[in-house]
CSV table of N, CA and C in Angstrom, one decimal:
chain,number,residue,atom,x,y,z
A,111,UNK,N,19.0,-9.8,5.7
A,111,UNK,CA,18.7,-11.0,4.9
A,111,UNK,C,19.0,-10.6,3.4
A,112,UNK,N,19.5,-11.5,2.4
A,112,UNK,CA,20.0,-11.3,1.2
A,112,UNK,C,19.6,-11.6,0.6
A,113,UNK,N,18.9,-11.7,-0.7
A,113,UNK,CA,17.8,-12.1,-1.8
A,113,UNK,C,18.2,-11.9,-3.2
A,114,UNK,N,17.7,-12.4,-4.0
A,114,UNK,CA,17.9,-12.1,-5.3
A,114,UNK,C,16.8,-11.5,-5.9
A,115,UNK,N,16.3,-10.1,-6.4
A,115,UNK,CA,15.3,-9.9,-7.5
A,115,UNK,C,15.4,-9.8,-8.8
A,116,UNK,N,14.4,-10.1,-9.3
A,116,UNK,CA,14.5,-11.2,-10.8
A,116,UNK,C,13.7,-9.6,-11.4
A,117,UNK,N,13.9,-8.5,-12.0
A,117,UNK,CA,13.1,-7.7,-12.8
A,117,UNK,C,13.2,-7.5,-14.6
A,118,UNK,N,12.2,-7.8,-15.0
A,118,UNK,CA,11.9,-7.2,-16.4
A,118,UNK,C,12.5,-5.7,-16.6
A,119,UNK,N,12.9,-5.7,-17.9
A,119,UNK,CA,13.2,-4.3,-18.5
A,119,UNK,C,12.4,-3.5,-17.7
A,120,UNK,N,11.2,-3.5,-18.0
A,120,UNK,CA,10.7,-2.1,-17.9
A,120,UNK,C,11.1,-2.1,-16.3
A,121,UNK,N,10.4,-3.0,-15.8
A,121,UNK,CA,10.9,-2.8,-14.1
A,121,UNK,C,12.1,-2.1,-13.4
A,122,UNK,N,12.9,-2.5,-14.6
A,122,UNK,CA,14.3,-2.4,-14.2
A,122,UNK,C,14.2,-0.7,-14.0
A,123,UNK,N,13.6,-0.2,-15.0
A,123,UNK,CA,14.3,1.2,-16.1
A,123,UNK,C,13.4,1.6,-14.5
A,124,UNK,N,12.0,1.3,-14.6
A,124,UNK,CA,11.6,1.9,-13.6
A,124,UNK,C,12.0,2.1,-12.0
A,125,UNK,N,12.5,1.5,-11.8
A,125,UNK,CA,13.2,1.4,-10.3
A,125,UNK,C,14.7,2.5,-10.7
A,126,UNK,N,15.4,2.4,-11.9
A,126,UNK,CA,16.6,3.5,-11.8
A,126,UNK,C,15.6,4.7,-11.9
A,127,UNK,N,14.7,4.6,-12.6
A,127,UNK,CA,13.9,6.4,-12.6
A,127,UNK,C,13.6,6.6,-10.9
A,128,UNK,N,13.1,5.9,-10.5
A,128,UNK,CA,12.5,6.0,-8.7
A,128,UNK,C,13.8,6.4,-7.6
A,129,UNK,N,14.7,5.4,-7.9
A,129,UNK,CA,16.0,5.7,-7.6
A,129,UNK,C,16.9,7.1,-7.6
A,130,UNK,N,16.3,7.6,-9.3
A,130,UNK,CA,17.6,8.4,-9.4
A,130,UNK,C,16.1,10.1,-9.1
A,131,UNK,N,14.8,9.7,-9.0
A,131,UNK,CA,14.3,11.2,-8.8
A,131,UNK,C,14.3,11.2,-7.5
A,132,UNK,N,14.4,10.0,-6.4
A,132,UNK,CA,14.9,10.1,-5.0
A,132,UNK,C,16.4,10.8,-4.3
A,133,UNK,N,17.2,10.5,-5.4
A,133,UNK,CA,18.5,10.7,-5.0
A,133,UNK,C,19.0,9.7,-4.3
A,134,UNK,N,18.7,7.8,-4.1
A,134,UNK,CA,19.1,7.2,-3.5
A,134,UNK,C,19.4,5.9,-4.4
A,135,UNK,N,19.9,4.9,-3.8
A,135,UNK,CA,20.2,4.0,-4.5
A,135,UNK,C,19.7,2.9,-5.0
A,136,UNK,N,19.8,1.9,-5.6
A,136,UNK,CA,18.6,1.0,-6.4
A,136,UNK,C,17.7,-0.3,-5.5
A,137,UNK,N,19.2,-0.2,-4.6
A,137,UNK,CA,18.9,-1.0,-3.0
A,137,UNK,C,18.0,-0.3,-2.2
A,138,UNK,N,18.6,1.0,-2.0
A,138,UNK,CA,17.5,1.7,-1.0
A,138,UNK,C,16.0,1.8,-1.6
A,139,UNK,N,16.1,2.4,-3.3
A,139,UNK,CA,14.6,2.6,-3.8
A,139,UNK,C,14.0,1.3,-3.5
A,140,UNK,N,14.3,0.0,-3.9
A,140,UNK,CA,13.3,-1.3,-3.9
A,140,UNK,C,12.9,-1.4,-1.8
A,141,UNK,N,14.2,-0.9,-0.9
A,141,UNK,CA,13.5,-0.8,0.5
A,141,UNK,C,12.4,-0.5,0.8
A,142,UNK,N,12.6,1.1,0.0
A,142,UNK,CA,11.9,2.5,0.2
A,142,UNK,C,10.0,1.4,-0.1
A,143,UNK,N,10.5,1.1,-1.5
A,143,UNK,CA,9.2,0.6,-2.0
A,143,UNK,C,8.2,-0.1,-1.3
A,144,UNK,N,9.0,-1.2,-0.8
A,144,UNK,CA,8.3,-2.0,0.1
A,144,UNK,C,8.1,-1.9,1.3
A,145,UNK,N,8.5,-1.2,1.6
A,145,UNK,CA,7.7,-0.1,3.8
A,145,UNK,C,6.5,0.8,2.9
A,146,UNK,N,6.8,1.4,1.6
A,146,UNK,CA,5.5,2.1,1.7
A,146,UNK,C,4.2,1.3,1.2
A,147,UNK,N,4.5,0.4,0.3
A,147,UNK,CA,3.6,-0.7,0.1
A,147,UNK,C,2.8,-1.3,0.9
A,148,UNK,N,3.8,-1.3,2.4
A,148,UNK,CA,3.3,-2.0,3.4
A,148,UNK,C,2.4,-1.5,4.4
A,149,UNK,N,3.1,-0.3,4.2
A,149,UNK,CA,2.1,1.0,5.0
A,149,UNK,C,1.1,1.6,4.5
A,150,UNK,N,0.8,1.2,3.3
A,150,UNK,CA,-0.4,1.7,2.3
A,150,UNK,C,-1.3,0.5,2.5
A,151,UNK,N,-0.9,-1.0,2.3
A,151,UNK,CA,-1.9,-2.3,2.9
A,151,UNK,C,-2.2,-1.8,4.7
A,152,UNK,N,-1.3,-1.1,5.2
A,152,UNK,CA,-1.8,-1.6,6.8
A,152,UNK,C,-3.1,-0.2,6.8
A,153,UNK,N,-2.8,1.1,6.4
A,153,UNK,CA,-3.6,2.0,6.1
A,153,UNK,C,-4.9,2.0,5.2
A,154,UNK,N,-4.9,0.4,4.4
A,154,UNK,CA,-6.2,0.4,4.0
A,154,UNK,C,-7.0,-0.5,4.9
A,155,UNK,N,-6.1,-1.4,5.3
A,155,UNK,CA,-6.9,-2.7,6.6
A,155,UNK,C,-7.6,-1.5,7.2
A,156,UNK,N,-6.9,-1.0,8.1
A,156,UNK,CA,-7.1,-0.2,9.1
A,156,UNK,C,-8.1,1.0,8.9
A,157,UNK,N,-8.6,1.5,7.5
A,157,UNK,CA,-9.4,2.2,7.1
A,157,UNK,C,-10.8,1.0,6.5
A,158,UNK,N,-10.4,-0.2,6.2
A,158,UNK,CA,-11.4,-1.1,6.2
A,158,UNK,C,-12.3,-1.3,7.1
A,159,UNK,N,-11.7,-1.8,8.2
A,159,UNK,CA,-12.2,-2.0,9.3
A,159,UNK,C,-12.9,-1.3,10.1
A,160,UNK,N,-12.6,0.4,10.2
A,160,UNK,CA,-13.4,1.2,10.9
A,160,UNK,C,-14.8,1.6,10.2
A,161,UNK,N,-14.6,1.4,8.4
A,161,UNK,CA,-16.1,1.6,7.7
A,161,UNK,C,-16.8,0.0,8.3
A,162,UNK,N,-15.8,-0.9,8.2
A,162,UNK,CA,-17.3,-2.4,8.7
A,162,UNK,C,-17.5,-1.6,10.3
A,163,UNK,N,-17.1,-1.8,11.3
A,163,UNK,CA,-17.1,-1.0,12.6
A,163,UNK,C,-18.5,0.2,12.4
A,164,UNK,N,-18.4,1.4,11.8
A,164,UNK,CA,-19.3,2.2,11.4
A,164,UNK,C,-20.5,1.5,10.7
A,165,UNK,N,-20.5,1.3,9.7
A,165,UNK,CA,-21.4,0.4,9.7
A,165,UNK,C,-22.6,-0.4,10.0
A,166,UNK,N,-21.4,-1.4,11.1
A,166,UNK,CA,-22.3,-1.7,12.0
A,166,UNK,C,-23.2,-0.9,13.7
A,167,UNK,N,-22.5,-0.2,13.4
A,167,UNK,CA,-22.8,0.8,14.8
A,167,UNK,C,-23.8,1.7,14.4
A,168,UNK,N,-24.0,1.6,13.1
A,168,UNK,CA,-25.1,2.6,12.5
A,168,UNK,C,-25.9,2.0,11.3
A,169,UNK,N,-26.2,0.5,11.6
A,169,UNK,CA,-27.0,-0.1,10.5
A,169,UNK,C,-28.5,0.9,10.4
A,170,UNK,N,-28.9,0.7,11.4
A,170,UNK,CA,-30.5,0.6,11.6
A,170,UNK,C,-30.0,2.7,10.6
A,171,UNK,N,-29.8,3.4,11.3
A,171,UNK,CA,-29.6,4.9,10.7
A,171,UNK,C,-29.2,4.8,9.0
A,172,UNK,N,-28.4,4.0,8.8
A,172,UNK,CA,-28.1,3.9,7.4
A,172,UNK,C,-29.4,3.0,6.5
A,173,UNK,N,-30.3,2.2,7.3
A,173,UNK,CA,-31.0,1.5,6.9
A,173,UNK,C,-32.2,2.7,6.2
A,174,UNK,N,-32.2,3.4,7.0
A,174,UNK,CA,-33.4,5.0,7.3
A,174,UNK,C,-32.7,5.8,5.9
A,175,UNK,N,-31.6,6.0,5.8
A,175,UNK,CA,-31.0,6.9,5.0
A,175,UNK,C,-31.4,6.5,3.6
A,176,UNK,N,-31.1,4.9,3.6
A,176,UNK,CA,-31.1,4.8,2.0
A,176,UNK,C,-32.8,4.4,1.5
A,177,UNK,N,-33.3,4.5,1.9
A,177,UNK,CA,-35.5,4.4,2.1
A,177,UNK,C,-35.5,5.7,1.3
């Protein structure tokens, strides 16, 4: 799919620095960016969820702890 991104100066400057200490291209860096962005949101869901999970599986003990 083909898109247009609209970036500010600094943005700009910053995506050739990311780009050029990668060794890849300005297309690839903005890829690169957004799978790790996305894998950094699925890695915090997913570390969210097991502290509510814990949590609940150990109210009553955590209840004791903080007394």
């Amino acid at each position: 799919m083909a898109m247009t991104l609209r970036l500010t100066d600094d943005e700009y400057r910053d995506l050739q620095a990311l780009a050029a200490a990668e060794g890849i291209s300005l297309h690839d860096a903005v890829r690169k960016a957004v799978r790790e962005a996305a894998a950094r949101r699925e890695h915090r869901d997913r570390v969210l969820s097991v502290g509510r999970t814990v949590i609940e599986q150990h109210a009553e003990l955590l209840d004791r702890l903080a007394q």
